[in-house]
Every structure is written in structure tokens, then in C-alpha cells.
Amino acid sequence: MPQIAYLIACTDDDTDEDHRVMSRGTQTLADGQDPAAFAADRLAQNRVEHSYYTGRRRIAYWPHELGAPLPRTAPAEAQHLDG
């Protein structure tokens, strides 16, 4: 089963860089589960969890080795989805 890491951040230009990250983590996907579908679902869930923030947000997601440390920022090869 593939493992992915994700990072969700608000995309407002007037938000301080240190305060843009709203959520980060890893998830083991079920066999055949589409990472883009997971990202869309996670982004929607984040909108509910952080309903106080009504602005745009972006999720970056990428393959992640189980047990590897989670980086503070998304790597260059990360996929992105805005919502």
C-alpha cells in the first residue's frame, strides 16, 4: 500500500509565511486508491476543520517512504491541488 505525505497551506499573500501551514501529515492509501482523490477529500476535510479561515488553500502531496521524517516544506516533485 502506497504512503503519501501532504501539506495544506493557505494561499493568501498577506499571511505571514510561518502561519500559512494549516495541516501536514502522512497517509497510507488503500491499494488502488487515487492520491489525487485522497488530496481532494483531505482538502475538503481541512475546510471543515478550519472553517474560521474562509480563504483559498492548497494541498501539496507526494510519495513518502514509511517511517521517513516529514519535511517542513513540500518537495519540488509534489503534486498540488487548490481549493
PDB file of C-alpha atoms in Angstrom:
ATOM      1  CA  MET A   1       0.000   0.000   0.000  1.00  0.00           C
ATOM      2  CA  PRO A   2       1.444   3.358  -1.003  1.00  0.00           C
ATOM      3  CA  GLN A   3       2.269   6.026   1.553  1.00  0.00           C
ATOM      4  CA  ILE A   4       1.887   9.721   0.756  1.00  0.00           C
ATOM      5  CA  ALA A   5       2.711  12.872   2.659  1.00  0.00           C
ATOM      6  CA  TYR A   6       0.678  16.050   2.425  1.00  0.00           C
ATOM      7  CA  LEU A   7       0.895  19.688   3.438  1.00  0.00           C
ATOM      8  CA  ILE A   8      -2.071  22.077   3.385  1.00  0.00           C
ATOM      9  CA  ALA A   9      -1.397  25.813   3.423  1.00  0.00           C
ATOM     10  CA  CYS A  10      -3.452  28.945   2.954  1.00  0.00           C
ATOM     11  CA  THR A  11      -2.532  30.842  -0.191  1.00  0.00           C
ATOM     12  CA  ASP A  12      -3.226  34.430   0.885  1.00  0.00           C
ATOM     13  CA  ASP A  13      -0.304  36.670   0.028  1.00  0.00           C
ATOM     14  CA  ASP A  14      -0.886  38.779   3.142  1.00  0.00           C
ATOM     15  CA  THR A  15      -0.475  35.805   5.510  1.00  0.00           C
ATOM     16  CA  ASP A  16       2.901  35.531   7.232  1.00  0.00           C
ATOM     17  CA  GLU A  17       4.898  32.606   5.793  1.00  0.00           C
ATOM     18  CA  ASP A  18       5.212  30.977   9.227  1.00  0.00           C
ATOM     19  CA  HIS A  19       1.431  30.936   9.634  1.00  0.00           C
ATOM     20  CA  ARG A  20       0.418  29.607   6.210  1.00  0.00           C
ATOM     21  CA  VAL A  21       0.663  25.883   7.024  1.00  0.00           C
ATOM     22  CA  MET A  22      -2.679  24.591   8.271  1.00  0.00           C
ATOM     23  CA  SER A  23      -2.045  20.845   8.306  1.00  0.00           C
ATOM     24  CA  ARG A  24       0.598  18.275   7.415  1.00  0.00           C
ATOM     25  CA  GLY A  25       0.863  14.552   7.757  1.00  0.00           C
ATOM     26  CA  THR A  26       1.135  11.174   6.099  1.00  0.00           C
ATOM     27  CA  GLN A  27      -1.453   8.667   4.983  1.00  0.00           C
ATOM     28  CA  THR A  28      -1.281   5.071   3.840  1.00  0.00           C
ATOM     29  CA  LEU A  29      -3.581   4.654   0.863  1.00  0.00           C
ATOM     30  CA  ALA A  30      -5.586   1.550   0.117  1.00  0.00           C
ATOM     31  CA  ASP A  31      -4.440  -0.443  -2.900  1.00  0.00           C
ATOM     32  CA  GLY A  32      -5.775   1.299  -5.981  1.00  0.00           C
ATOM     33  CA  GLN A  33      -6.778   4.469  -4.109  1.00  0.00           C
ATOM     34  CA  ASP A  34      -6.112   7.548  -6.232  1.00  0.00           C
ATOM     35  CA  PRO A  35      -3.752  10.012  -4.483  1.00  0.00           C
ATOM     36  CA  ALA A  36      -5.487  12.959  -6.200  1.00  0.00           C
ATOM     37  CA  ALA A  37      -8.871  11.799  -4.847  1.00  0.00           C
ATOM     38  CA  PHE A  38      -7.362  11.489  -1.362  1.00  0.00           C
ATOM     39  CA  ALA A  39      -5.922  15.009  -1.693  1.00  0.00           C
ATOM     40  CA  ALA A  40      -9.305  16.437  -2.735  1.00  0.00           C
ATOM     41  CA  ASP A  41     -11.020  14.701   0.207  1.00  0.00           C
ATOM     42  CA  ARG A  42      -8.342  15.861   2.670  1.00  0.00           C
ATOM     43  CA  LEU A  43      -8.617  19.426   1.368  1.00  0.00           C
ATOM     44  CA  ALA A  44     -12.425  19.356   1.856  1.00  0.00           C
ATOM     45  CA  GLN A  45     -11.979  17.947   5.369  1.00  0.00           C
ATOM     46  CA  ASN A  46      -9.479  20.693   6.177  1.00  0.00           C
ATOM     47  CA  ARG A  47     -12.023  23.305   5.066  1.00  0.00           C
ATOM     48  CA  VAL A  48     -14.458  21.903   7.668  1.00  0.00           C
ATOM     49  CA  GLU A  49     -11.821  21.553  10.404  1.00  0.00           C
ATOM     50  CA  HIS A  50     -10.581  25.115   9.857  1.00  0.00           C
ATOM     51  CA  SER A  51     -13.864  26.814   8.964  1.00  0.00           C
ATOM     52  CA  TYR A  52     -12.674  30.047  10.606  1.00  0.00           C
ATOM     53  CA  TYR A  53     -10.414  30.525   7.576  1.00  0.00           C
ATOM     54  CA  THR A  54     -12.532  31.244   4.509  1.00  0.00           C
ATOM     55  CA  GLY A  55      -9.711  31.942   2.059  1.00  0.00           C
ATOM     56  CA  ARG A  56      -8.080  29.753  -0.575  1.00  0.00           C
ATOM     57  CA  ARG A  57      -5.846  26.864   0.398  1.00  0.00           C
ATOM     58  CA  ARG A  58      -3.556  24.445  -1.432  1.00  0.00           C
ATOM     59  CA  ILE A  59      -2.622  20.868  -0.704  1.00  0.00           C
ATOM     60  CA  ALA A  60       0.733  19.509  -1.813  1.00  0.00           C
ATOM     61  CA  TYR A  61       1.081  15.723  -1.814  1.00  0.00           C
ATOM     62  CA  TRP A  62       3.885  13.358  -2.754  1.00  0.00           C
ATOM     63  CA  PRO A  63       5.036   9.745  -2.304  1.00  0.00           C
ATOM     64  CA  HIS A  64       6.529   9.211   1.138  1.00  0.00           C
ATOM     65  CA  GLU A  65       8.559   6.311   2.480  1.00  0.00           C
ATOM     66  CA  LEU A  66       7.025   4.730   5.568  1.00  0.00           C
ATOM     67  CA  GLY A  67       8.914   5.871   8.667  1.00  0.00           C
ATOM     68  CA  ALA A  68      10.832   8.635   6.889  1.00  0.00           C
ATOM     69  CA  PRO A  69      10.775  12.063   8.569  1.00  0.00           C
ATOM     70  CA  LEU A  70       8.172  14.514   7.292  1.00  0.00           C
ATOM     71  CA  PRO A  71       9.794  17.594   5.717  1.00  0.00           C
ATOM     72  CA  ARG A  72       8.701  21.108   6.737  1.00  0.00           C
ATOM     73  CA  THR A  73       8.033  22.061   3.119  1.00  0.00           C
ATOM     74  CA  ALA A  74       6.798  20.152   0.109  1.00  0.00           C
ATOM     75  CA  PRO A  75       9.493  18.843  -2.253  1.00  0.00           C
ATOM     76  CA  ALA A  76       9.720  20.129  -5.821  1.00  0.00           C
ATOM     77  CA  GLU A  77       8.148  16.953  -7.223  1.00  0.00           C
ATOM     78  CA  ALA A  78       4.961  17.336  -5.133  1.00  0.00           C
ATOM     79  CA  GLN A  79       1.595  17.472  -6.865  1.00  0.00           C
ATOM     80  CA  HIS A  80      -0.705  20.393  -5.970  1.00  0.00           C
ATOM     81  CA  LEU A  81      -4.439  20.936  -5.760  1.00  0.00           C
ATOM     82  CA  ASP A  82      -6.094  24.264  -4.987  1.00  0.00           C
ATOM     83  CA  GLY A  83      -9.393  24.581  -3.217  1.00  0.00           C
TER      84      GLY A  83
END
